[in-house]
Short mmCIF file of N, CA and C in Angstrom, two decimals:
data_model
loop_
_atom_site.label_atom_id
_atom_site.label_comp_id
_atom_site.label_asym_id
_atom_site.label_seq_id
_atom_site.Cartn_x
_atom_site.Cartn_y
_atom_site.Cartn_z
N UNK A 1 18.90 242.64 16.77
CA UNK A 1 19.43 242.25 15.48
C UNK A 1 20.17 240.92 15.58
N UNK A 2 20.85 240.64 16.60
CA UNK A 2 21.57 239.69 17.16
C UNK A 2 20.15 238.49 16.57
N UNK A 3 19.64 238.25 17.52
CA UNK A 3 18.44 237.41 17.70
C UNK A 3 18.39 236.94 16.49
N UNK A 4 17.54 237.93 15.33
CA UNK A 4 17.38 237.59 13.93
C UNK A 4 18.34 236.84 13.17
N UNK A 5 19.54 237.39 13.38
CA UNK A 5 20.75 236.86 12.85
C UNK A 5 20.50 234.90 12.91
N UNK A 6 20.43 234.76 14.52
CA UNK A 6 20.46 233.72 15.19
C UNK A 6 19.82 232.57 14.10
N UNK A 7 18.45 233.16 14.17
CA UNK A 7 17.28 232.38 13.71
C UNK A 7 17.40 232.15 12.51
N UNK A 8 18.52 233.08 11.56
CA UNK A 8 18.50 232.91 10.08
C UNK A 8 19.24 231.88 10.21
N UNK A 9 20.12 231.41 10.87
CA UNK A 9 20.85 230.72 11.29
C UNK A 9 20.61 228.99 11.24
N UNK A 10 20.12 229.39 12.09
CA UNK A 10 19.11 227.97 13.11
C UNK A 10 18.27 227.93 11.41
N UNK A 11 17.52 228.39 10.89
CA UNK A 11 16.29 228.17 9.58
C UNK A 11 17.51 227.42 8.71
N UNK A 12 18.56 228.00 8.13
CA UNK A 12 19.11 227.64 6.85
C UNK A 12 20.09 226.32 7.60
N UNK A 13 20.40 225.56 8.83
CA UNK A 13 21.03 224.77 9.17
C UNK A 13 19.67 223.38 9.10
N UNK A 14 18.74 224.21 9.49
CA UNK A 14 17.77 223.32 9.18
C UNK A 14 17.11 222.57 8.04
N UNK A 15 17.53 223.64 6.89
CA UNK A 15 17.12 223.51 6.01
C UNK A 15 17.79 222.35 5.11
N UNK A 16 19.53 222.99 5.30
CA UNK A 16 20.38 222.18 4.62
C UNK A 16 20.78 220.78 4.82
N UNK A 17 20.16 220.34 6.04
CA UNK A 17 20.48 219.20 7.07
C UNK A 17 19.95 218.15 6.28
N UNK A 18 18.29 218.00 5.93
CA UNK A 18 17.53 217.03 4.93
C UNK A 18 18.69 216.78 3.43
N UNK A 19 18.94 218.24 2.86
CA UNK A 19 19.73 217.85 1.59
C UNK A 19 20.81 217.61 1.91
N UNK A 20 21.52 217.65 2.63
CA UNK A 20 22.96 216.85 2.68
C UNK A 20 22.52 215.35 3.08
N UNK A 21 21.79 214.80 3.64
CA UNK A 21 21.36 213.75 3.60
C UNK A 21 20.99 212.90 2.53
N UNK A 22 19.80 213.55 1.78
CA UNK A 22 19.59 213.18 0.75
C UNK A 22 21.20 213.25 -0.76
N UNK A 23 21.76 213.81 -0.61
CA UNK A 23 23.07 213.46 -0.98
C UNK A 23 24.10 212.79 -0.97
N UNK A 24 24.22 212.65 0.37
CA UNK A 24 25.22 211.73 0.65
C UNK A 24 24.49 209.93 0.44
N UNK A 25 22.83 210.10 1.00
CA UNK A 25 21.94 208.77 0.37
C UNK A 25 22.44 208.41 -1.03
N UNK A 26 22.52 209.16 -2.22
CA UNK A 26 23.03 208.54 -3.53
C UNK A 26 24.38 208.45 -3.65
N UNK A 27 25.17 208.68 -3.06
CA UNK A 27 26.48 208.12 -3.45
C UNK A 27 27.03 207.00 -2.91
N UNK A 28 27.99 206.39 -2.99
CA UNK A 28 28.08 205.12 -3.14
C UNK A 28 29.11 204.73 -1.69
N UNK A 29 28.79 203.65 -0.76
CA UNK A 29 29.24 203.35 0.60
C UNK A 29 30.45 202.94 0.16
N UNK A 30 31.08 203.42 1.03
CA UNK A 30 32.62 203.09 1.52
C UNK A 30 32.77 202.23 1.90
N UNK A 31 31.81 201.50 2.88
CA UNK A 31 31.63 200.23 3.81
C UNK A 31 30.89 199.16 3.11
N UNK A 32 30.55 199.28 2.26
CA UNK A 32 29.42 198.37 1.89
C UNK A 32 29.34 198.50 0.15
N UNK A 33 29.21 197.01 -0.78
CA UNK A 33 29.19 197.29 -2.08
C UNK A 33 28.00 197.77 -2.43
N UNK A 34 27.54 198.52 -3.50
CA UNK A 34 26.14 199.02 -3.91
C UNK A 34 25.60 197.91 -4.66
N UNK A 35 24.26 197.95 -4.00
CA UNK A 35 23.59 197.11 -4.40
C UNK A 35 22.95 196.77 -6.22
N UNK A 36 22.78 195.99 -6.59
CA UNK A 36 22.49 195.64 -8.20
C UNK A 36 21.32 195.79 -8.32
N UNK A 37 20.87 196.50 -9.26
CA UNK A 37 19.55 196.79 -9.61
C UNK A 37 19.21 195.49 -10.33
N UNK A 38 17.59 194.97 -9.66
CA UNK A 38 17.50 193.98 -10.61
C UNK A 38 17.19 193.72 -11.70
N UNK A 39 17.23 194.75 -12.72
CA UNK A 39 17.16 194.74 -14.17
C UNK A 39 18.48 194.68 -14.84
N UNK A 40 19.19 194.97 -14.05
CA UNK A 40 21.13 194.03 -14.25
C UNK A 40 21.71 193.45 -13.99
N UNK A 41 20.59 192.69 -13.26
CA UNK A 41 21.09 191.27 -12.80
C UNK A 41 20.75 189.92 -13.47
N UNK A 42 21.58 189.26 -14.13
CA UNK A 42 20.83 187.84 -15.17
C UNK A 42 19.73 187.27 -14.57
N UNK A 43 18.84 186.43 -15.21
CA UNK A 43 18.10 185.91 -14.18
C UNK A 43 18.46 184.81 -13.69
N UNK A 44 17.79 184.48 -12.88
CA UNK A 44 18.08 183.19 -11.68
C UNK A 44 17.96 181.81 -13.05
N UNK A 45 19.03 181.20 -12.27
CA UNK A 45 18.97 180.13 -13.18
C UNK A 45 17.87 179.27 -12.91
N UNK A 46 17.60 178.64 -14.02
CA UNK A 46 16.18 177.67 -14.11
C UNK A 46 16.57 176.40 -13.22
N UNK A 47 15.99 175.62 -12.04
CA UNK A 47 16.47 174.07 -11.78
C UNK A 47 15.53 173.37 -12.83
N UNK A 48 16.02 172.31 -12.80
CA UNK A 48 15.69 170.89 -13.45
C UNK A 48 14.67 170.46 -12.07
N UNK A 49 13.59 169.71 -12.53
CA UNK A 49 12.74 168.93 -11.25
C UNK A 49 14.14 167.91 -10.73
N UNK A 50 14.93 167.18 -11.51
CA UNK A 50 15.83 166.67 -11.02
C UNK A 50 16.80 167.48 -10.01
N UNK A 51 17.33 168.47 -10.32
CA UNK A 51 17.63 169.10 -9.47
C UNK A 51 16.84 169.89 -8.13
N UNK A 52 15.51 170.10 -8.89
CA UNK A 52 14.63 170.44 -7.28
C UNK A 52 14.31 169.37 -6.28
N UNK A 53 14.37 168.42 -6.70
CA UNK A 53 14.02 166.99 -6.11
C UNK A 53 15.12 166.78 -5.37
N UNK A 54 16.82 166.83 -5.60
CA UNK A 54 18.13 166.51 -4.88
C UNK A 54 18.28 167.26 -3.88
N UNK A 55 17.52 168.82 -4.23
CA UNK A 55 17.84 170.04 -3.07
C UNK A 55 16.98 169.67 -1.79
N UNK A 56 15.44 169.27 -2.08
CA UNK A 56 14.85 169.28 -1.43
C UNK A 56 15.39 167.80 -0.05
N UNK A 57 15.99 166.79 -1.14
CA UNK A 57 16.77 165.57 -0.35
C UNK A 57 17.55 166.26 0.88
N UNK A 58 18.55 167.22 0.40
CA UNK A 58 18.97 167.74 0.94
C UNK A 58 18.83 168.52 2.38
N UNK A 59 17.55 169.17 1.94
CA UNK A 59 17.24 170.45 2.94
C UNK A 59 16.61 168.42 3.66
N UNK A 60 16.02 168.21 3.64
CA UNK A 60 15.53 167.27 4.66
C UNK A 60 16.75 166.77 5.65
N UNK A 61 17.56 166.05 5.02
CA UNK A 61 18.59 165.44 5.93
C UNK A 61 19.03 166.80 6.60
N UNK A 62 19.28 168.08 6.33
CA UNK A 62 20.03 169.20 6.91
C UNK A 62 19.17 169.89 8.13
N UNK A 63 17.18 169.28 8.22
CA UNK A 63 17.08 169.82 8.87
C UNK A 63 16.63 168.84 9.98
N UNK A 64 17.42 167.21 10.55
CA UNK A 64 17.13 166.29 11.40
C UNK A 64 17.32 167.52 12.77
N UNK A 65 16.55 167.16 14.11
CA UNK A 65 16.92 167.97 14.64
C UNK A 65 15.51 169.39 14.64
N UNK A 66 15.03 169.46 13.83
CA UNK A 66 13.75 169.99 13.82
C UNK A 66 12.77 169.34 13.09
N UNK A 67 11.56 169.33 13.87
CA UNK A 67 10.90 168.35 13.06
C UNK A 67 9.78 169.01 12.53
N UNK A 68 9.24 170.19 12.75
CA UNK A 68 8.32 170.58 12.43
C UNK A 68 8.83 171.25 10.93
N UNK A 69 10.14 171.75 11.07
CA UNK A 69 10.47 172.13 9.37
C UNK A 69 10.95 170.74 8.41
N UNK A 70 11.55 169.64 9.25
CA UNK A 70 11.70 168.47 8.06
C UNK A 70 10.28 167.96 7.91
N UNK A 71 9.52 168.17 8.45
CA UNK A 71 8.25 167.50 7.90
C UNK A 71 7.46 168.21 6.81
N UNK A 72 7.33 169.69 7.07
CA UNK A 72 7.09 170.25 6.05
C UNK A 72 8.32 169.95 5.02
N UNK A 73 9.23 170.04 4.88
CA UNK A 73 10.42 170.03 3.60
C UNK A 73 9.90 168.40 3.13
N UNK A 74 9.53 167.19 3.84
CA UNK A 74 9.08 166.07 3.31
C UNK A 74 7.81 165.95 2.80
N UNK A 75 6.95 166.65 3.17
CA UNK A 75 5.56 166.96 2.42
C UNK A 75 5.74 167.44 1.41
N UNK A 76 6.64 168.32 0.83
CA UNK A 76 6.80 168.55 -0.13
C UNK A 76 7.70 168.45 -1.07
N UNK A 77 8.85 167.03 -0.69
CA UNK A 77 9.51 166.64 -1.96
C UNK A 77 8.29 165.46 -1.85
N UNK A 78 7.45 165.40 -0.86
CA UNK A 78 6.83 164.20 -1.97
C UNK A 78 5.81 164.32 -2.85
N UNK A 79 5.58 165.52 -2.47
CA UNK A 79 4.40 166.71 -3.34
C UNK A 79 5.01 166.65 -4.84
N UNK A 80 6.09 167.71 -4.91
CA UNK A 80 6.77 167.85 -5.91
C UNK A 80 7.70 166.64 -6.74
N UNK A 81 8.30 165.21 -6.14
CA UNK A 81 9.13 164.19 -6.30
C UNK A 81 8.25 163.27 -6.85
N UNK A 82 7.42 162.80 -5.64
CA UNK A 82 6.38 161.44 -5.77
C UNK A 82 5.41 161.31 -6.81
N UNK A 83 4.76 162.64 -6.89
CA UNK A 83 3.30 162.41 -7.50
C UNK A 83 3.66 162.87 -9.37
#
């Protein structure tokens, strides 16, 4: 009888283990802010080509020092700038 006992045991610890998980998954971290669903989040603001054109100035001078990413970032402010 012992035994049985055991196993009812061991079954319903098993059982409950997934749903306390799945519970404690929806409530909200102590450590960490909850994340924004993105249907409540405004949308991203629009740039201006003027403004995509200054960023891209940017990312170039920021990435001297590698050349295989400032060359791509210069291919394409002159993609997007030049033409």
């Amino acid at each position: 009888m012992r035994h049985n006992s055991t196993r009812l045991i061991l079954l319903l610890t098993l059982f409950a283990l997934p749903l306390s998980n799945a519970i404690a998954e929806r409530g909200e971290s102590v450590m960490f802010e909850p994340k924004a669903h993105p249907f409540t989040e405004p949308p991203p603001k629009q740039q201006s080509e003027a403004e995509k054109c200054q960023q891209l100035q940017q990312q170039i001078e920021a990435l001297k020092g590698k050349p295989q990413r400032r060359h791509a970032a210069i291919e394409r402010h002159k993609k997007t700038c030049l033409e």
